[in-house]
mmCIF file of C-alpha atoms and ligand atoms in Angstrom:
data_model
loop_
_atom_site.group_PDB
_atom_site.id
_atom_site.type_symbol
_atom_site.label_atom_id
_atom_site.label_comp_id
_atom_site.label_asym_id
_atom_site.label_seq_id
_atom_site.Cartn_x
_atom_site.Cartn_y
_atom_site.Cartn_z
ATOM 1 C CA MET Y 197 -36.284 -34.747 -5.203
ATOM 2 C CA ASP Y 198 -36.305 -31.832 -7.614
ATOM 3 C CA GLN Y 199 -38.760 -29.286 -6.233
ATOM 4 C CA PHE Y 200 -36.057 -27.072 -4.717
ATOM 5 C CA PRO Y 201 -33.273 -25.843 -7.042
ATOM 6 C CA VAL Y 202 -29.579 -26.000 -6.174
ATOM 7 C CA ILE Y 203 -27.168 -23.082 -6.761
ATOM 8 C CA ASN Y 204 -23.477 -23.302 -5.834
ATOM 9 C CA GLY Y 205 -24.120 -26.503 -3.935
ATOM 10 C CA GLU Y 206 -26.823 -24.951 -1.768
ATOM 11 C CA LEU Y 207 -30.465 -25.902 -1.691
ATOM 12 C CA GLN Y 208 -32.669 -22.877 -2.450
ATOM 13 C CA ILE Y 209 -36.005 -22.364 -0.755
ATOM 14 C CA SER Y 210 -38.012 -19.740 -2.589
ATOM 15 C CA GLY Y 211 -34.747 -18.426 -4.006
ATOM 16 C CA ILE Y 212 -32.952 -18.197 -0.660
ATOM 17 C CA PRO Y 213 -29.808 -20.312 -0.079
ATOM 18 C CA ILE Y 214 -30.328 -22.705 2.806
ATOM 19 C CA THR Y 215 -27.504 -21.327 4.980
ATOM 20 C CA GLN Y 216 -28.946 -17.826 4.644
ATOM 21 C CA LEU Y 217 -32.421 -19.107 5.409
ATOM 22 C CA ALA Y 218 -31.096 -20.744 8.587
ATOM 23 C CA GLU Y 219 -29.660 -17.356 9.633
ATOM 24 C CA ARG Y 220 -32.975 -15.708 8.881
ATOM 25 C CA ALA Y 221 -34.873 -18.345 10.875
ATOM 26 C CA GLY Y 222 -32.494 -17.564 13.724
ATOM 27 C CA GLN Y 223 -32.169 -21.180 14.718
ATOM 28 C CA THR Y 224 -31.957 -24.766 13.699
ATOM 29 C CA PRO Y 225 -33.920 -26.993 13.647
ATOM 30 C CA PHE Y 226 -36.619 -25.354 11.580
ATOM 31 C CA TYR Y 227 -39.322 -26.241 9.114
ATOM 32 C CA ALA Y 228 -39.566 -24.158 5.942
ATOM 33 C CA TYR Y 229 -42.588 -24.205 3.640
ATOM 34 C CA ASP Y 230 -42.423 -22.770 0.135
ATOM 35 C CA ARG Y 231 -45.476 -20.620 -0.600
ATOM 36 C CA GLN Y 232 -44.994 -20.712 -4.370
ATOM 37 C CA LEU Y 233 -44.837 -24.512 -4.442
ATOM 38 C CA ILE Y 234 -48.153 -24.686 -2.582
ATOM 39 C CA THR Y 235 -49.720 -22.269 -5.065
ATOM 40 C CA GLU Y 236 -48.390 -24.266 -8.018
ATOM 41 C CA ARG Y 237 -49.670 -27.517 -6.547
ATOM 42 C CA VAL Y 238 -53.210 -26.186 -6.277
ATOM 43 C CA GLN Y 239 -53.021 -24.881 -9.857
ATOM 44 C CA HIS Y 240 -51.728 -28.234 -11.083
ATOM 45 C CA LEU Y 241 -54.663 -29.957 -9.414
ATOM 46 C CA ARG Y 242 -57.184 -27.507 -10.859
ATOM 47 C CA ASN Y 243 -55.764 -28.024 -14.332
ATOM 48 C CA ALA Y 244 -56.023 -31.799 -14.049
ATOM 49 C CA LEU Y 245 -59.457 -32.153 -12.428
ATOM 50 C CA PRO Y 246 -62.812 -31.135 -13.932
ATOM 51 C CA GLU Y 247 -63.718 -27.598 -12.835
ATOM 52 C CA GLU Y 248 -66.831 -28.925 -11.048
ATOM 53 C CA ILE Y 249 -64.633 -30.556 -8.416
ATOM 54 C CA HIS Y 250 -64.145 -28.293 -5.400
ATOM 55 C CA ILE Y 251 -60.846 -28.560 -3.579
ATOM 56 C CA HIS Y 252 -60.785 -28.494 0.214
ATOM 57 C CA TYR Y 253 -57.708 -28.473 2.417
ATOM 58 C CA ALA Y 254 -57.559 -30.873 5.385
ATOM 59 C CA ILE Y 255 -55.924 -28.632 7.967
ATOM 60 C CA LYS Y 256 -54.481 -31.390 10.119
ATOM 61 C CA ALA Y 257 -51.812 -32.041 7.466
ATOM 62 C CA ASN Y 258 -50.224 -28.673 8.286
ATOM 63 C CA PRO Y 259 -52.073 -26.306 10.611
ATOM 64 C CA MET Y 260 -49.445 -23.535 10.664
ATOM 65 C CA PRO Y 261 -51.665 -20.415 10.611
ATOM 66 C CA ALA Y 262 -49.656 -18.719 7.848
ATOM 67 C CA VAL Y 263 -49.974 -21.812 5.644
ATOM 68 C CA VAL Y 264 -53.720 -22.027 6.263
ATOM 69 C CA GLN Y 265 -54.013 -18.300 5.584
ATOM 70 C CA HIS Y 266 -52.187 -18.737 2.276
ATOM 71 C CA LEU Y 267 -54.379 -21.677 1.297
ATOM 72 C CA ALA Y 268 -57.524 -19.711 2.136
ATOM 73 C CA GLY Y 269 -56.923 -17.726 -1.037
ATOM 74 C CA LEU Y 270 -56.327 -20.814 -3.170
ATOM 75 C CA VAL Y 271 -58.757 -23.587 -2.230
ATOM 76 C CA ASP Y 272 -62.566 -23.712 -2.020
ATOM 77 C CA GLY Y 273 -62.928 -24.825 1.579
ATOM 78 C CA PHE Y 274 -61.344 -26.278 4.690
ATOM 79 C CA ASP Y 275 -61.878 -29.525 6.537
ATOM 80 C CA LEU Y 276 -61.040 -29.634 10.185
ATOM 81 C CA ALA Y 277 -60.840 -32.097 13.004
ATOM 82 C CA SER Y 278 -60.891 -30.002 16.181
ATOM 83 C CA ALA Y 279 -61.978 -26.681 17.648
ATOM 84 C CA GLY Y 280 -58.320 -25.641 17.624
ATOM 85 C CA GLU Y 281 -58.200 -26.065 13.860
ATOM 86 C CA MET Y 282 -61.564 -24.296 13.638
ATOM 87 C CA LYS Y 283 -60.048 -21.213 15.198
ATOM 88 C CA THR Y 284 -57.213 -21.211 12.667
ATOM 89 C CA ALA Y 285 -59.710 -21.651 9.814
ATOM 90 C CA LEU Y 286 -62.109 -18.939 10.981
ATOM 91 C CA ASP Y 287 -59.245 -16.479 11.390
ATOM 92 C CA THR Y 288 -58.884 -16.592 7.593
ATOM 93 C CA THR Y 289 -61.245 -15.180 4.974
ATOM 94 C CA MET Y 290 -62.783 -18.608 4.296
ATOM 95 C CA PRO Y 291 -66.583 -18.404 4.769
ATOM 96 C CA ALA Y 292 -68.055 -20.709 7.438
ATOM 97 C CA GLU Y 293 -70.297 -22.456 4.868
ATOM 98 C CA LYS Y 294 -67.148 -23.728 3.197
ATOM 99 C CA ILE Y 295 -65.752 -25.271 6.356
ATOM 100 C CA SER Y 296 -66.584 -28.708 7.726
ATOM 101 C CA MET Y 297 -65.552 -30.526 10.872
ATOM 102 C CA ALA Y 298 -64.965 -34.277 10.960
ATOM 103 C CA GLY Y 299 -63.552 -36.595 13.590
ATOM 104 C CA PRO Y 300 -64.991 -39.012 16.125
ATOM 105 C CA GLY Y 301 -65.619 -37.959 19.734
ATOM 106 C CA LYS Y 302 -66.590 -34.336 19.230
ATOM 107 C CA THR Y 303 -67.175 -32.873 22.666
ATOM 108 C CA ASP Y 304 -70.120 -30.796 23.779
ATOM 109 C CA LYS Y 305 -67.887 -27.737 23.685
ATOM 110 C CA GLU Y 306 -66.697 -28.471 20.143
ATOM 111 C CA LEU Y 307 -70.250 -29.031 18.894
ATOM 112 C CA ARG Y 308 -71.423 -25.762 20.477
ATOM 113 C CA GLN Y 309 -68.546 -23.884 18.885
ATOM 114 C CA ALA Y 310 -69.085 -25.476 15.467
ATOM 115 C CA ILE Y 311 -72.840 -24.824 15.514
ATOM 116 C CA ALA Y 312 -72.379 -21.243 16.682
ATOM 117 C CA ALA Y 313 -69.817 -20.720 13.912
ATOM 118 C CA GLY Y 314 -72.184 -22.089 11.258
ATOM 119 C CA ILE Y 315 -69.783 -24.654 9.902
ATOM 120 C CA THR Y 316 -70.880 -28.078 8.679
ATOM 121 C CA ILE Y 317 -70.566 -30.965 11.118
ATOM 122 C CA ASN Y 318 -69.671 -34.291 9.571
ATOM 123 C CA LEU Y 319 -71.576 -36.674 11.837
ATOM 124 C CA GLU Y 320 -69.548 -39.693 12.851
ATOM 125 C CA SER Y 321 -72.276 -41.635 14.679
ATOM 126 C CA GLU Y 322 -75.967 -41.752 15.467
ATOM 127 C CA GLY Y 323 -75.179 -40.571 19.005
ATOM 128 C CA GLU Y 324 -73.371 -37.545 17.673
ATOM 129 C CA MET Y 325 -76.374 -36.764 15.448
ATOM 130 C CA ARG Y 326 -78.671 -36.627 18.499
ATOM 131 C CA HIS Y 327 -76.114 -34.640 20.468
ATOM 132 C CA ALA Y 328 -75.813 -32.096 17.636
ATOM 133 C CA ALA Y 329 -79.607 -31.755 17.427
ATOM 134 C CA GLN Y 330 -79.920 -31.168 21.193
ATOM 135 C CA THR Y 331 -77.088 -28.650 21.116
ATOM 136 C CA GLY Y 332 -78.684 -26.788 18.219
ATOM 137 C CA GLU Y 333 -81.946 -26.624 20.125
ATOM 138 C CA LYS Y 334 -80.224 -25.158 23.199
ATOM 139 C CA LEU Y 335 -78.497 -22.534 21.074
ATOM 140 C CA GLY Y 336 -81.530 -21.770 18.923
ATOM 141 C CA ILE Y 337 -79.495 -22.462 15.768
ATOM 142 C CA THR Y 338 -80.193 -25.223 13.248
ATOM 143 C CA PRO Y 339 -76.934 -27.133 12.805
ATOM 144 C CA ARG Y 340 -75.693 -27.824 9.279
ATOM 145 C CA VAL Y 341 -74.792 -31.484 9.111
ATOM 146 C CA ALA Y 342 -73.441 -34.022 6.661
ATOM 147 C CA VAL Y 343 -73.208 -37.718 7.387
ATOM 148 C CA ARG Y 344 -69.814 -39.321 7.215
ATOM 149 C CA VAL Y 345 -70.173 -42.728 5.651
ATOM 150 C CA ASN Y 346 -67.949 -45.700 6.356
ATOM 151 C CA PRO Y 347 -68.099 -47.223 2.876
ATOM 152 C CA ASP Y 348 -68.893 -50.859 2.219
ATOM 153 C CA TYR Y 349 -65.680 -51.207 0.210
ATOM 154 C CA ASP Y 350 -62.053 -50.529 0.923
ATOM 155 C CA LEU Y 351 -59.027 -49.749 -1.089
ATOM 156 C CA LYS Y 352 -56.267 -52.281 -1.604
ATOM 157 C CA SER Y 353 -53.293 -50.015 -2.109
ATOM 158 C CA SER Y 354 -53.917 -47.172 0.293
ATOM 159 C CA GLY Y 355 -51.092 -46.244 2.631
ATOM 160 C CA MET Y 356 -53.711 -45.741 5.305
ATOM 161 C CA LYS Y 357 -57.158 -47.282 5.107
ATOM 162 C CA MET Y 358 -59.856 -45.193 6.661
ATOM 163 C CA GLY Y 359 -62.969 -46.897 5.382
ATOM 164 C CA GLY Y 360 -64.363 -50.387 4.932
ATOM 165 C CA GLY Y 361 -64.638 -52.919 7.733
ATOM 166 C CA PRO Y 362 -65.323 -51.924 11.329
ATOM 167 C CA LYS Y 363 -64.076 -48.373 11.940
ATOM 168 C CA GLN Y 364 -64.357 -45.568 14.461
ATOM 169 C CA PHE Y 365 -64.852 -43.216 11.493
ATOM 170 C CA GLY Y 366 -68.242 -42.567 9.976
ATOM 171 C CA VAL Y 367 -71.426 -44.588 10.018
ATOM 172 C CA ASP Y 368 -71.521 -47.936 8.215
ATOM 173 C CA ALA Y 369 -73.160 -47.532 4.803
ATOM 174 C CA GLU Y 370 -75.793 -50.159 5.667
ATOM 175 C CA ARG Y 371 -76.920 -48.170 8.740
ATOM 176 C CA ILE Y 372 -77.394 -44.926 6.812
ATOM 177 C CA PRO Y 373 -81.036 -45.420 5.676
ATOM 178 C CA THR Y 374 -82.235 -45.873 9.277
ATOM 179 C CA MET Y 375 -80.071 -43.007 10.492
ATOM 180 C CA LEU Y 376 -81.438 -40.645 7.843
ATOM 181 C CA LYS Y 377 -84.997 -41.544 8.771
ATOM 182 C CA GLU Y 378 -84.278 -40.407 12.336
ATOM 183 C CA LEU Y 379 -82.299 -37.393 11.121
ATOM 184 C CA SER Y 380 -85.341 -36.119 9.227
ATOM 185 C CA THR Y 381 -87.284 -35.924 12.519
ATOM 186 C CA LEU Y 382 -84.592 -33.846 14.274
ATOM 187 C CA GLY Y 383 -83.925 -30.135 13.961
ATOM 188 C CA LEU Y 384 -80.938 -30.514 11.640
ATOM 189 C CA LYS Y 385 -80.158 -29.103 8.219
ATOM 190 C CA PHE Y 386 -78.928 -32.084 6.203
ATOM 191 C CA ILE Y 387 -76.565 -31.098 3.413
ATOM 192 C CA GLY Y 388 -75.052 -34.335 2.204
ATOM 193 C CA PHE Y 389 -72.461 -37.046 2.559
ATOM 194 C CA HIS Y 390 -68.807 -37.273 3.366
ATOM 195 C CA ILE Y 391 -67.290 -40.498 2.076
ATOM 196 C CA PHE Y 392 -63.645 -41.021 2.976
ATOM 197 C CA TRP Y 393 -61.896 -44.216 1.969
ATOM 198 C CA GLY Y 394 -58.194 -43.711 2.549
ATOM 199 C CA SER Y 395 -55.060 -41.735 2.286
ATOM 200 C CA GLN Y 396 -51.554 -41.673 0.754
ATOM 201 C CA ASN Y 397 -52.462 -43.551 -2.407
ATOM 202 C CA LEU Y 398 -50.056 -43.532 -5.365
ATOM 203 C CA ASN Y 399 -52.004 -45.885 -7.602
ATOM 204 C CA PRO Y 400 -54.230 -44.072 -10.156
ATOM 205 C CA GLU Y 401 -56.296 -47.208 -10.913
ATOM 206 C CA ALA Y 402 -57.125 -47.673 -7.229
ATOM 207 C CA ILE Y 403 -58.140 -44.023 -6.895
ATOM 208 C CA MET Y 404 -60.281 -44.213 -10.035
ATOM 209 C CA GLU Y 405 -61.989 -47.314 -8.686
ATOM 210 C CA ALA Y 406 -62.629 -45.569 -5.365
ATOM 211 C CA HIS Y 407 -64.183 -42.574 -7.150
ATOM 212 C CA GLU Y 408 -66.459 -44.843 -9.129
ATOM 213 C CA LYS Y 409 -67.585 -46.761 -6.030
ATOM 214 C CA THR Y 410 -67.996 -43.534 -4.061
ATOM 215 C CA PHE Y 411 -70.268 -42.025 -6.728
ATOM 216 C CA ASP Y 412 -72.320 -45.238 -6.826
ATOM 217 C CA LEU Y 413 -72.633 -45.330 -3.051
ATOM 218 C CA ALA Y 414 -73.653 -41.666 -2.885
ATOM 219 C CA ILE Y 415 -76.389 -42.233 -5.461
ATOM 220 C CA ARG Y 416 -77.639 -45.338 -3.621
ATOM 221 C CA LEU Y 417 -77.712 -43.546 -0.265
ATOM 222 C CA SER Y 418 -79.280 -40.380 -1.659
ATOM 223 C CA GLU Y 419 -82.549 -42.287 -2.146
ATOM 224 C CA HIS Y 420 -82.889 -42.205 1.636
ATOM 225 C CA ALA Y 421 -81.926 -38.556 2.063
ATOM 226 C CA PRO Y 422 -84.486 -36.237 3.706
ATOM 227 C CA SER Y 423 -83.603 -33.448 1.241
ATOM 228 C CA ALA Y 424 -81.573 -32.938 -1.931
ATOM 229 C CA ILE Y 425 -77.845 -33.573 -1.604
ATOM 230 C CA GLN Y 426 -76.091 -30.200 -1.648
ATOM 231 C CA SER Y 427 -72.650 -31.444 -0.827
ATOM 232 C CA LEU Y 428 -70.855 -34.660 -1.678
ATOM 233 C CA ASN Y 429 -67.377 -35.001 -0.267
ATOM 234 C CA ILE Y 430 -65.679 -37.836 -2.144
ATOM 235 C CA GLY Y 431 -62.548 -37.988 0.051
ATOM 236 C CA GLY Y 432 -59.050 -37.283 -1.116
ATOM 237 C CA GLY Y 433 -56.401 -39.917 -0.855
ATOM 238 C CA LEU Y 434 -53.871 -38.537 -3.365
ATOM 239 C CA GLY Y 435 -50.424 -39.529 -2.163
ATOM 240 C CA ILE Y 436 -46.942 -38.090 -2.555
ATOM 241 C CA PRO Y 437 -43.714 -40.057 -3.068
ATOM 242 C CA TYR Y 438 -41.698 -40.523 0.107
ATOM 243 C CA PHE Y 439 -39.515 -43.549 -0.485
ATOM 244 C CA PRO Y 440 -37.137 -44.924 -3.126
ATOM 245 C CA GLY Y 441 -39.059 -46.298 -6.099
ATOM 246 C CA GLU Y 442 -42.179 -44.208 -5.469
ATOM 247 C CA LYS Y 443 -43.217 -41.871 -8.272
ATOM 248 C CA ARG Y 444 -45.353 -38.746 -8.339
ATOM 249 C CA LEU Y 445 -48.981 -39.512 -9.065
ATOM 250 C CA ASP Y 446 -50.162 -38.943 -12.645
ATOM 251 C CA LEU Y 447 -53.393 -36.972 -12.277
ATOM 252 C CA THR Y 448 -54.370 -37.177 -15.962
ATOM 253 C CA PRO Y 449 -56.245 -40.515 -15.842
ATOM 254 C CA ILE Y 450 -57.832 -39.536 -12.514
ATOM 255 C CA GLY Y 451 -59.140 -36.268 -13.967
ATOM 256 C CA GLU Y 452 -60.379 -37.974 -17.135
ATOM 257 C CA ASN Y 453 -62.152 -40.627 -15.116
ATOM 258 C CA LEU Y 454 -63.893 -37.995 -12.980
ATOM 259 C CA ALA Y 455 -64.968 -36.140 -16.124
ATOM 260 C CA ARG Y 456 -66.439 -39.398 -17.440
ATOM 261 C CA LEU Y 457 -68.305 -40.122 -14.178
ATOM 262 C CA LEU Y 458 -69.616 -36.602 -13.546
ATOM 263 C CA PRO Y 459 -72.495 -36.307 -16.057
ATOM 264 C CA SER Y 460 -74.471 -39.238 -14.660
ATOM 265 C CA LEU Y 461 -73.856 -38.101 -11.080
ATOM 266 C CA GLN Y 462 -75.018 -34.610 -11.969
ATOM 267 C CA THR Y 463 -78.185 -35.997 -13.517
ATOM 268 C CA GLN Y 464 -78.993 -37.916 -10.350
ATOM 269 C CA LEU Y 465 -77.751 -35.376 -7.775
ATOM 270 C CA PRO Y 466 -78.203 -32.098 -9.668
ATOM 271 C CA LYS Y 467 -77.734 -29.839 -6.635
ATOM 272 C CA ALA Y 468 -74.598 -31.520 -5.281
ATOM 273 C CA GLU Y 469 -71.347 -29.632 -4.983
ATOM 274 C CA ILE Y 470 -68.602 -32.222 -5.320
ATOM 275 C CA ILE Y 471 -65.644 -31.864 -3.019
ATOM 276 C CA THR Y 472 -62.291 -33.564 -2.723
ATOM 277 C CA GLU Y 473 -60.388 -32.995 0.499
ATOM 278 C CA LEU Y 474 -56.632 -33.147 0.469
ATOM 279 C CA GLY Y 475 -53.913 -32.651 2.999
ATOM 280 C CA ARG Y 476 -50.475 -33.934 2.153
ATOM 281 C CA TYR Y 477 -50.950 -33.639 -1.609
ATOM 282 C CA LEU Y 478 -51.250 -29.857 -1.298
ATOM 283 C CA VAL Y 479 -48.478 -29.140 1.183
ATOM 284 C CA GLY Y 480 -46.289 -32.216 1.736
ATOM 285 C CA GLU Y 481 -43.760 -31.614 -1.008
ATOM 286 C CA ALA Y 482 -43.526 -27.886 -0.278
ATOM 287 C CA GLY Y 483 -41.853 -28.364 3.092
ATOM 288 C CA ILE Y 484 -38.446 -29.334 4.429
ATOM 289 C CA TYR Y 485 -37.127 -29.899 7.915
ATOM 290 C CA VAL Y 486 -33.617 -28.597 8.520
ATOM 291 C CA CYS Y 487 -31.286 -29.474 11.386
ATOM 292 C CA LYS Y 488 -27.587 -29.028 12.063
ATOM 293 C CA ILE Y 489 -24.799 -31.561 12.539
ATOM 294 C CA ILE Y 490 -23.454 -31.241 16.078
ATOM 295 C CA ASP Y 491 -21.110 -34.223 16.285
ATOM 296 C CA ILE Y 492 -19.758 -36.983 14.084
ATOM 297 C CA LYS Y 493 -18.682 -40.356 15.360
ATOM 298 C CA GLU Y 494 -17.790 -43.822 14.213
ATOM 299 C CA SER Y 495 -18.977 -46.985 15.846
ATOM 300 C CA ARG Y 496 -17.795 -50.431 14.763
ATOM 301 C CA GLY Y 497 -17.352 -49.457 11.159
ATOM 302 C CA GLU Y 498 -20.438 -47.270 10.806
ATOM 303 C CA LYS Y 499 -20.591 -43.507 10.647
ATOM 304 C CA PHE Y 500 -23.093 -41.452 12.660
ATOM 305 C CA LEU Y 501 -23.948 -37.821 12.026
ATOM 306 C CA ILE Y 502 -25.541 -36.519 15.208
ATOM 307 C CA THR Y 503 -27.859 -33.558 14.713
ATOM 308 C CA ASN Y 504 -29.807 -31.193 16.911
ATOM 309 C CA GLY Y 505 -33.055 -32.371 15.302
ATOM 310 C CA GLY Y 506 -34.876 -35.640 15.588
ATOM 311 C CA LEU Y 507 -38.081 -37.523 16.112
ATOM 312 C CA HIS Y 508 -39.353 -35.030 18.690
ATOM 313 C CA HIS Y 509 -39.816 -32.633 15.754
ATOM 314 C CA HIS Y 510 -40.289 -35.100 12.938
ATOM 315 C CA LEU Y 511 -41.716 -38.389 14.040
ATOM 316 C CA ALA Y 512 -42.674 -39.436 10.516
ATOM 317 C CA ALA Y 513 -39.108 -39.173 9.189
ATOM 318 C CA SER Y 514 -37.925 -41.461 11.978
ATOM 319 C CA GLY Y 515 -40.319 -44.095 10.662
ATOM 320 C CA ASN Y 516 -42.559 -44.148 13.714
ATOM 321 C CA PHE Y 517 -45.701 -42.508 12.318
ATOM 322 C CA GLY Y 518 -47.582 -45.462 10.907
ATOM 323 C CA GLN Y 519 -44.822 -47.122 8.889
ATOM 324 C CA VAL Y 520 -44.727 -50.900 9.028
ATOM 325 C CA ILE Y 521 -41.157 -51.210 7.779
ATOM 326 C CA ARG Y 522 -38.821 -48.298 8.403
ATOM 327 C CA LYS Y 523 -37.649 -46.572 5.230
ATOM 328 C CA ASN Y 524 -35.583 -43.429 4.835
ATOM 329 C CA TYR Y 525 -37.263 -40.195 3.875
ATOM 330 C CA PRO Y 526 -35.297 -38.332 1.176
ATOM 331 C CA VAL Y 527 -32.444 -36.591 3.013
ATOM 332 C CA ALA Y 528 -29.619 -34.340 1.811
ATOM 333 C CA ILE Y 529 -26.682 -32.395 3.165
ATOM 334 C CA ALA Y 530 -28.319 -29.152 2.103
ATOM 335 C CA ASN Y 531 -25.204 -26.988 1.863
ATOM 336 C CA LYS Y 532 -23.186 -29.662 -0.004
ATOM 337 C CA MET Y 533 -25.621 -30.686 -2.709
ATOM 338 C CA ASP Y 534 -22.941 -30.965 -5.413
ATOM 339 C CA SER Y 535 -20.425 -32.973 -3.394
ATOM 340 C CA GLU Y 536 -19.757 -36.543 -4.418
ATOM 341 C CA ILE Y 537 -21.254 -39.409 -2.474
ATOM 342 C CA LEU Y 538 -18.704 -40.838 -0.063
ATOM 343 C CA GLY Y 539 -20.304 -43.951 1.320
ATOM 344 C CA THR Y 540 -23.036 -44.826 3.761
ATOM 345 C CA THR Y 541 -23.913 -42.808 6.838
ATOM 346 C CA ASN Y 542 -26.500 -42.846 9.607
ATOM 347 C CA ILE Y 543 -28.132 -39.611 10.729
ATOM 348 C CA VAL Y 544 -29.506 -39.560 14.240
ATOM 349 C CA GLY Y 545 -30.996 -37.042 16.625
ATOM 350 C CA PRO Y 546 -30.067 -36.165 20.211
ATOM 351 C CA LEU Y 547 -32.724 -38.220 21.991
ATOM 352 C CA CYS Y 548 -31.794 -41.122 24.232
ATOM 353 C CA THR Y 549 -33.666 -43.716 22.207
ATOM 354 C CA PRO Y 550 -32.552 -45.795 19.221
ATOM 355 C CA LEU Y 551 -35.816 -44.779 17.545
ATOM 356 C CA ASP Y 552 -34.328 -41.324 16.982
ATOM 357 C CA LEU Y 553 -33.013 -42.222 13.539
ATOM 358 C CA LEU Y 554 -33.398 -39.808 10.607
ATOM 359 C CA ALA Y 555 -31.410 -41.764 8.008
ATOM 360 C CA ASN Y 556 -30.295 -45.367 8.123
ATOM 361 C CA LYS Y 557 -27.224 -46.366 6.070
ATOM 362 C CA MET Y 558 -27.806 -43.725 3.458
ATOM 363 C CA GLU Y 559 -25.455 -42.788 0.624
ATOM 364 C CA LEU Y 560 -24.384 -39.219 1.404
ATOM 365 C CA PRO Y 561 -21.489 -36.832 0.718
ATOM 366 C CA HIS Y 562 -18.799 -36.168 3.306
ATOM 367 C CA ALA Y 563 -20.258 -33.918 5.998
ATOM 368 C CA GLU Y 564 -18.812 -31.871 8.844
ATOM 369 C CA THR Y 565 -20.153 -30.420 12.036
ATOM 370 C CA GLY Y 566 -22.129 -27.281 11.296
ATOM 371 C CA ASP Y 567 -23.464 -28.655 7.990
ATOM 372 C CA LEU Y 568 -27.215 -28.631 7.459
ATOM 373 C CA VAL Y 569 -29.276 -31.768 7.024
ATOM 374 C CA ALA Y 570 -32.521 -31.312 5.082
ATOM 375 C CA ILE Y 571 -35.376 -33.791 5.094
ATOM 376 C CA TYR Y 572 -37.705 -33.455 2.114
ATOM 377 C CA GLN Y 573 -41.446 -34.204 1.913
ATOM 378 C CA SER Y 574 -41.913 -32.627 5.324
ATOM 379 C CA GLY Y 575 -44.686 -30.127 4.645
ATOM 380 C CA ALA Y 576 -47.391 -32.448 5.996
ATOM 381 C CA TYR Y 577 -47.607 -34.479 9.206
ATOM 382 C CA GLY Y 578 -44.323 -33.010 10.383
ATOM 383 C CA TYR Y 579 -44.077 -30.778 13.395
ATOM 384 C CA THR Y 580 -47.594 -31.080 14.781
ATOM 385 C CA ALA Y 581 -47.547 -34.845 14.292
ATOM 386 C CA SER Y 582 -44.485 -35.182 16.540
ATOM 387 C CA PRO Y 583 -43.969 -35.659 20.288
ATOM 388 C CA GLU Y 584 -42.329 -32.279 20.763
ATOM 389 C CA ARG Y 585 -42.046 -32.502 24.545
ATOM 390 C CA PHE Y 586 -40.307 -35.873 24.584
ATOM 391 C CA LEU Y 587 -36.968 -35.369 26.365
ATOM 392 C CA SER Y 588 -37.534 -31.634 26.873
ATOM 393 C CA GLN Y 589 -35.370 -30.602 23.937
ATOM 394 C CA PRO Y 590 -35.718 -27.093 22.437
ATOM 395 C CA MET Y 591 -38.585 -26.484 20.040
ATOM 396 C CA ALA Y 592 -38.252 -26.157 16.270
ATOM 397 C CA CYS Y 593 -39.625 -23.120 14.461
ATOM 398 C CA GLU Y 594 -41.688 -22.932 11.314
ATOM 399 C CA ILE Y 595 -41.401 -20.403 8.514
ATOM 400 C CA LEU Y 596 -43.408 -19.843 5.370
ATOM 401 C CA VAL Y 597 -41.168 -18.459 2.664
HETATM 402 C C1 LIG L 1 -56.497 -36.811 7.411
HETATM 403 C C2 LIG L 1 -57.661 -36.597 6.581
HETATM 404 C C3 LIG L 1 -57.525 -36.080 5.285
HETATM 405 C C4 LIG L 1 -56.202 -35.743 4.658
HETATM 406 O O1 LIG L 1 -55.447 -36.856 4.320
HETATM 407 P P1 LIG L 1 -54.138 -36.637 3.429
HETATM 408 O O2 LIG L 1 -53.544 -37.986 3.292
HETATM 409 O O3 LIG L 1 -53.251 -35.701 4.147
HETATM 410 O O4 LIG L 1 -54.586 -36.074 2.126
HETATM 411 C C5 LIG L 1 -58.668 -35.839 4.566
HETATM 412 N N1 LIG L 1 -59.885 -36.095 5.085
HETATM 413 C C6 LIG L 1 -60.060 -36.617 6.321
HETATM 414 C C7 LIG L 1 -61.419 -36.879 6.826
HETATM 415 C C8 LIG L 1 -58.962 -36.880 7.106
HETATM 416 O O5 LIG L 1 -59.141 -37.401 8.317
#
């Protein structure tokens, strides 16, 4: 991993040596997110994609308010999945029309809040459509809605499939014509479609194919729309490398392919704003999780570094957040970056479960108690995707640098 420079053997986050940053944080474990790296990532994306593509941030990837605040000045909109995230989003300068809420099982309270706020509701079912219409009527406000479509295709090489087949997300593409007929009779402002097919994809060909199929599906479905499509959310899916052998995604062919597909889409859906929604691609590589070595032991020929951080703060790095086969996240001894590798080591946390494993038989330099362990690629699905209260250990803190 090369996004953070090394000076005198110390990892630098936004120009601050890691040991100094730990002092500034006032504690380990902590998460640090690099503001400049987030800014650069958005710029990189804008350079690679046609300018017609609007970039939205999916807040669930990293809902730290300071991060969301920073992104408010960089991206074109936010996508959220709860009223809690809605609060964070509305506390920024992002206008409500640029915010949408997805997710199955929206409660009455969430729908009321979303409608009162004037954000777009991505409808996940026919029942939710009726519920939104009734709620709008009670409030005297016409809800802005888009229909989330469960596509009639899926994506072979996605880390996480979220479309195709039977799903709790969205409405099956084949049910959309009937749904839209009913929608046109309800007091709802229809603005378009949200088509989400998957996540964590590192294969440009697969992403290009998904874009092509998504455009085709949107055009097919638009024939049944009660009004012109104003918004077409084509999903996100861009992945980041986590494991050995994985490479950063080359956006060039993806951008070129979108530029090729856009003219015909624009002819058929001239009013549509085209949106891609991304979480981990924007913030994942900008974050690290840092914990401290408390004890070192040997057991039957293997070495164990025992830290004060673990799966209660970083479930994904322990391999328990949707991985089929456990692989190590990139890990370093952050204050000994220039030291030579001295054999294989395990890094574990303090929890009384063998699942609390941060590195399994990894090649690392000699480390001592007090040294800092850094886990890269931790800017997304880190702290808030972890069972923080498990074993009642102290909390981590988060800083944006
Ligand atoms: C989770 C989610 C995303 C973000 O996925 P990433 O892999 O973090 O880019 C985008 N859109 C929807 C609807 C989601 O549920």
